[in-house]
XYZ file of C-alpha atoms in Angstrom:
348
model
C 204.404 -273.861 -57.132
C 203.333 -274.240 -53.492
C 205.498 -271.385 -52.244
C 202.421 -269.140 -52.109
C 201.066 -271.179 -49.194
C 204.312 -271.204 -47.237
C 206.239 -274.237 -48.527
C 209.856 -273.869 -49.579
C 211.256 -275.917 -52.460
C 212.628 -278.692 -50.220
C 209.368 -279.086 -48.336
C 207.367 -279.175 -51.563
C 209.641 -281.875 -53.027
C 209.357 -283.973 -49.856
C 205.568 -283.666 -49.771
C 205.248 -284.523 -53.465
C 207.422 -287.606 -52.931
C 205.280 -288.704 -50.004
C 202.101 -288.212 -52.027
C 203.496 -290.395 -54.826
C 204.764 -293.086 -52.454
C 201.900 -292.885 -49.964
C 204.332 -293.639 -47.128
C 208.109 -293.919 -46.842
C 210.964 -294.468 -44.419
C 213.264 -291.525 -43.698
C 216.156 -293.413 -45.296
C 214.262 -294.089 -48.528
C 212.959 -290.548 -48.729
C 216.416 -289.082 -48.111
C 217.806 -291.185 -50.948
C 214.970 -290.112 -53.253
C 215.485 -286.425 -52.418
C 219.309 -286.649 -52.449
C 219.432 -285.124 -48.947
C 221.143 -286.168 -45.697
C 218.835 -288.098 -43.388
C 218.911 -285.475 -40.581
C 217.875 -282.761 -43.027
C 215.148 -284.984 -44.472
C 213.794 -285.629 -40.978
C 213.766 -281.895 -40.180
C 211.869 -281.247 -43.410
C 209.296 -283.911 -42.515
C 208.788 -282.379 -39.076
C 208.114 -278.993 -40.702
C 205.542 -280.682 -42.937
C 204.050 -282.286 -39.845
C 203.727 -278.862 -38.195
C 201.782 -277.671 -41.254
C 199.509 -280.698 -41.231
C 200.893 -282.166 -44.445
C 202.599 -285.283 -43.074
C 202.466 -287.524 -40.008
C 204.524 -290.322 -38.472
C 203.014 -293.753 -38.876
C 201.448 -295.150 -35.703
C 202.195 -298.672 -36.868
C 205.851 -298.386 -37.736
C 208.489 -296.145 -36.140
C 210.422 -294.008 -38.600
C 207.794 -294.292 -41.321
C 205.998 -291.183 -42.574
C 202.718 -290.854 -44.441
C 201.306 -287.970 -46.486
C 198.137 -286.157 -45.489
C 195.490 -286.079 -48.270
C 196.222 -283.047 -50.494
C 192.596 -282.005 -50.801
C 192.198 -281.642 -47.047
C 195.709 -280.528 -46.055
C 196.385 -278.072 -48.856
C 192.807 -276.822 -48.732
C 193.305 -275.806 -45.104
C 196.528 -273.944 -45.929
C 194.864 -272.170 -48.856
C 191.949 -271.096 -46.681
C 194.327 -269.715 -44.046
C 196.306 -267.880 -46.721
C 193.133 -266.324 -48.146
C 192.112 -265.096 -44.702
C 195.551 -263.555 -44.154
C 195.398 -261.824 -47.541
C 191.934 -260.473 -46.771
C 193.186 -259.102 -43.460
C 196.190 -257.533 -45.222
C 193.896 -255.932 -47.837
C 191.706 -254.540 -45.088
C 194.733 -253.132 -43.274
C 196.005 -251.563 -46.506
C 192.592 -249.956 -47.134
C 192.495 -248.541 -43.602
C 196.005 -247.148 -43.926
C 195.079 -245.557 -47.250
C 192.062 -243.901 -45.634
C 194.230 -242.582 -42.794
C 196.776 -241.287 -45.287
C 194.113 -239.449 -47.312
C 192.622 -237.997 -44.149
C 195.995 -236.667 -42.994
C 197.084 -235.264 -46.369
C 194.251 -234.446 -48.737
C 196.681 -232.093 -50.471
C 200.243 -233.488 -50.555
C 203.020 -231.162 -49.491
C 205.416 -229.990 -52.185
C 208.302 -231.989 -50.726
C 206.166 -235.160 -50.945
C 205.828 -234.918 -54.736
C 209.404 -236.115 -55.338
C 211.676 -238.512 -53.501
C 215.337 -239.417 -53.925
C 216.248 -243.110 -53.801
C 219.920 -243.994 -53.361
C 221.764 -247.295 -53.551
C 221.468 -249.995 -56.213
C 219.289 -252.313 -54.107
C 216.937 -249.498 -53.056
C 216.565 -248.310 -56.651
C 215.906 -251.876 -57.837
C 213.280 -252.370 -55.113
C 211.545 -249.085 -55.946
C 211.520 -249.916 -59.646
C 210.014 -253.327 -58.893
C 207.296 -251.651 -56.813
C 206.568 -249.256 -59.668
C 205.915 -252.124 -62.105
C 203.966 -254.290 -59.647
C 201.797 -251.293 -58.776
C 200.982 -250.454 -62.404
C 197.371 -251.144 -63.349
C 197.167 -249.986 -66.987
C 200.384 -248.929 -68.713
C 204.154 -248.658 -68.300
C 206.047 -246.298 -70.631
C 209.850 -246.275 -70.820
C 212.777 -244.638 -72.569
C 215.678 -247.076 -72.535
C 219.399 -247.320 -73.140
C 221.721 -250.237 -72.439
C 220.059 -253.591 -71.837
C 216.820 -254.026 -73.719
C 214.840 -256.383 -71.509
C 214.425 -254.239 -68.413
C 213.168 -250.694 -68.915
C 214.944 -249.528 -65.773
C 216.180 -245.923 -65.488
C 219.270 -247.020 -63.601
C 220.221 -250.313 -65.210
C 218.186 -252.708 -63.089
C 218.453 -256.193 -64.580
C 217.832 -259.888 -63.942
C 215.660 -260.641 -60.916
C 213.562 -257.500 -61.350
C 212.496 -258.711 -64.782
C 209.768 -260.947 -63.337
C 207.937 -257.856 -62.074
C 207.378 -256.783 -65.670
C 206.156 -260.229 -66.678
C 203.755 -260.301 -63.717
C 202.474 -256.837 -64.633
C 201.854 -257.960 -68.219
C 200.067 -261.020 -66.853
C 197.553 -258.618 -65.254
C 196.942 -256.887 -68.596
C 199.369 -253.984 -68.118
C 200.563 -252.703 -71.512
C 204.148 -251.621 -72.226
C 205.380 -248.927 -74.633
C 209.167 -248.868 -74.957
C 211.462 -246.548 -76.895
C 215.032 -247.845 -77.194
C 218.181 -246.266 -78.537
C 219.482 -247.715 -81.792
C 222.658 -248.833 -79.974
C 220.521 -251.372 -78.095
C 220.094 -253.256 -81.387
C 223.871 -253.619 -81.627
C 224.236 -255.319 -78.230
C 225.096 -259.055 -78.242
C 221.606 -260.078 -77.114
C 219.747 -256.896 -78.070
C 217.709 -258.347 -80.932
C 216.835 -261.494 -78.983
C 215.673 -259.539 -75.933
C 213.622 -257.126 -78.013
C 212.093 -260.075 -79.877
C 211.039 -261.501 -76.512
C 209.508 -258.146 -75.560
C 207.584 -257.994 -78.842
C 206.483 -261.591 -78.296
C 204.885 -260.451 -75.020
C 202.893 -257.865 -77.030
C 205.025 -254.975 -75.848
C 205.158 -252.078 -78.324
C 208.737 -251.142 -79.167
C 210.102 -248.214 -81.172
C 213.645 -247.095 -81.987
C 215.399 -243.691 -82.080
C 219.020 -242.611 -82.485
C 219.232 -241.265 -78.926
C 216.822 -240.910 -76.008
C 217.213 -237.737 -73.922
C 217.232 -239.683 -70.656
C 216.253 -243.008 -69.195
C 212.701 -242.802 -67.930
C 209.908 -245.055 -66.654
C 206.320 -243.879 -66.104
C 203.577 -246.053 -64.592
C 199.926 -245.204 -65.216
C 200.866 -241.557 -65.858
C 200.961 -241.133 -62.084
C 204.468 -242.191 -61.013
C 207.844 -241.867 -62.754
C 211.507 -242.708 -62.197
C 214.508 -240.950 -63.748
C 218.228 -241.420 -62.993
C 220.125 -238.858 -60.940
C 223.679 -240.152 -61.328
C 225.927 -240.940 -64.254
C 227.958 -244.023 -64.971
C 230.437 -244.937 -62.226
C 228.643 -243.039 -59.455
C 226.457 -244.561 -56.759
C 223.055 -245.527 -58.143
C 220.382 -242.955 -57.414
C 217.008 -242.148 -58.932
C 214.313 -239.531 -58.607
C 210.764 -240.794 -58.052
C 208.193 -238.240 -59.232
C 204.561 -238.361 -58.096
C 201.560 -236.749 -59.809
C 202.574 -233.145 -60.447
C 203.447 -230.658 -63.151
C 206.902 -232.240 -63.345
C 205.350 -235.648 -64.005
C 203.232 -234.160 -66.790
C 206.415 -232.753 -68.364
C 208.107 -236.162 -68.194
C 205.082 -237.842 -69.768
C 205.051 -235.174 -72.479
C 208.718 -235.884 -73.117
C 207.989 -239.581 -73.545
C 205.097 -238.938 -75.946
C 207.241 -236.594 -78.057
C 210.021 -239.182 -78.349
C 207.460 -241.936 -79.033
C 205.905 -240.000 -81.923
C 209.280 -239.490 -83.572
C 210.475 -243.090 -83.141
C 210.362 -245.893 -85.723
C 208.226 -248.974 -84.911
C 210.259 -252.172 -84.642
C 209.214 -255.482 -86.190
C 210.996 -258.687 -85.181
C 210.110 -262.385 -85.094
C 208.308 -264.694 -87.470
C 205.036 -264.087 -85.666
C 204.968 -260.505 -86.948
C 204.808 -258.945 -83.477
C 205.214 -255.224 -83.099
C 203.707 -252.266 -84.920
C 204.973 -252.821 -88.433
C 201.803 -254.609 -89.491
C 201.442 -257.324 -92.090
C 201.939 -256.973 -95.803
C 198.208 -256.282 -96.155
C 197.433 -252.699 -95.176
C 196.334 -249.309 -96.380
C 197.791 -248.520 -99.752
C 198.798 -252.112 -100.389
C 197.516 -251.901 -103.936
C 198.291 -254.986 -105.972
C 199.930 -256.554 -102.954
C 196.739 -256.251 -100.915
C 194.812 -259.210 -99.550
C 191.248 -258.647 -100.714
C 188.528 -261.135 -99.930
C 188.248 -263.831 -102.533
C 191.671 -263.048 -104.037
C 194.808 -265.180 -103.926
C 197.422 -263.306 -101.888
C 200.059 -261.714 -104.117
C 203.730 -262.482 -103.482
C 205.088 -260.309 -100.732
C 207.940 -260.045 -98.231
C 208.327 -262.881 -95.748
C 208.997 -262.487 -92.013
C 212.779 -262.267 -92.477
C 212.381 -259.612 -95.186
C 210.238 -257.529 -92.830
C 212.750 -257.938 -89.994
C 215.533 -256.718 -92.274
C 213.405 -253.797 -93.470
C 212.476 -252.825 -89.911
C 216.110 -252.814 -88.749
C 217.262 -250.833 -91.789
C 214.551 -248.238 -91.109
C 215.804 -248.097 -87.510
C 219.157 -246.927 -88.901
C 221.248 -250.098 -88.855
C 223.757 -250.922 -91.579
C 223.577 -254.044 -93.751
C 226.516 -255.519 -91.821
C 224.881 -254.874 -88.446
C 221.595 -256.381 -89.624
C 223.402 -259.471 -90.903
C 225.220 -259.892 -87.593
C 222.139 -259.448 -85.420
C 219.939 -261.783 -87.496
C 222.745 -264.315 -87.981
C 222.623 -263.960 -91.741
C 225.327 -263.487 -94.348
C 225.963 -259.952 -95.570
C 225.259 -261.018 -99.146
C 222.000 -262.641 -98.010
C 220.844 -259.348 -96.491
C 221.834 -257.400 -99.612
C 220.145 -259.958 -101.858
C 216.924 -259.742 -99.844
C 216.988 -255.936 -99.929
C 217.454 -256.060 -103.704
C 214.514 -258.477 -103.884
C 212.351 -256.058 -101.881
C 213.311 -253.231 -104.248
C 212.351 -255.355 -107.240
C 209.077 -256.350 -105.570
C 208.276 -252.688 -104.904
C 209.422 -251.662 -108.399
C 211.963 -249.087 -107.183
C 215.634 -248.415 -107.803
C 216.835 -246.769 -104.560
C 216.547 -247.573 -100.879
C 214.934 -244.206 -100.223
C 212.162 -245.165 -102.617
C 211.947 -248.579 -100.941
C 211.215 -246.963 -97.565
C 208.407 -244.885 -99.056
C 206.866 -247.776 -100.990
C 207.136 -250.068 -97.939
C 204.936 -247.596 -96.089
C 202.539 -247.209 -99.032
C 202.144 -250.973 -99.355
C 201.545 -251.483 -95.633
C 204.773 -253.381 -94.977
C 205.600 -250.835 -92.264
C 203.508 -248.199 -90.490
C 204.130 -245.046 -88.523
């Protein structure tokens, strides 16, 4: 929590312990922190250098905590000043860049990034730099919309971007739903208000940030990771057009009891007798699990696959589908898909 002002985890734990205790011997503090005494003493000296702790003048070997309001306030003020100086430097560099290249050269419109770590770093920059929207075509793992399979640590960049109000539109291949954790990861994405749609196949992995920067893979499976970064240009417009075309043809995905996603509730246009008019008691309709099953079936999954992914029995899935057909008053699944749309259970 205090890493933003320069404290590592060990220093933060030591300072918190001192604040709670008020003062402590090195031996007692080492026992409390489960650290060797020499390491505890080195940590205390680092805190002393930052003005967060001091050795007692009354008792050798005893350390006391500096008041958090004063000590941490000073560190925060210093950090703010450093950030302001960094922002000023960034603004000056941007001005110099614009002055030198008002019209970017053709070779500056694309760049090739090679190596897994370099690709991961560039992808992280792309998300952290997004201000409005990130669009992605995805295969493989569902959580990270990375064009070259970036996973794990880079995921926090997406969460931080969403924390700033950046919206996500993701199109995933149907095979993603079959992965061991595919449904769970997509449910998490929908829970973060990401919009997710499904198609049989995406033409390529792709990520576009703010319609001004894109990444696409250059190498296939087994080769060294490489990606093409495309800046604002005719090529970028083509890539964005490709995404929009795939997005329009994809099926919205609904997962989770909260009803996240684009499928909508059971009260929509054309709901008819199942509508939720003011002053009327809501008519019986599909519950959250029914809508999850319906969404996955519309995405092209089989009954068996749906049962496996939702941890339900095959007969349970089939029974619920039959119940939906009876509720809609139809006799075939094709009719069920049409009536689900007409009643507002799903939307395009």
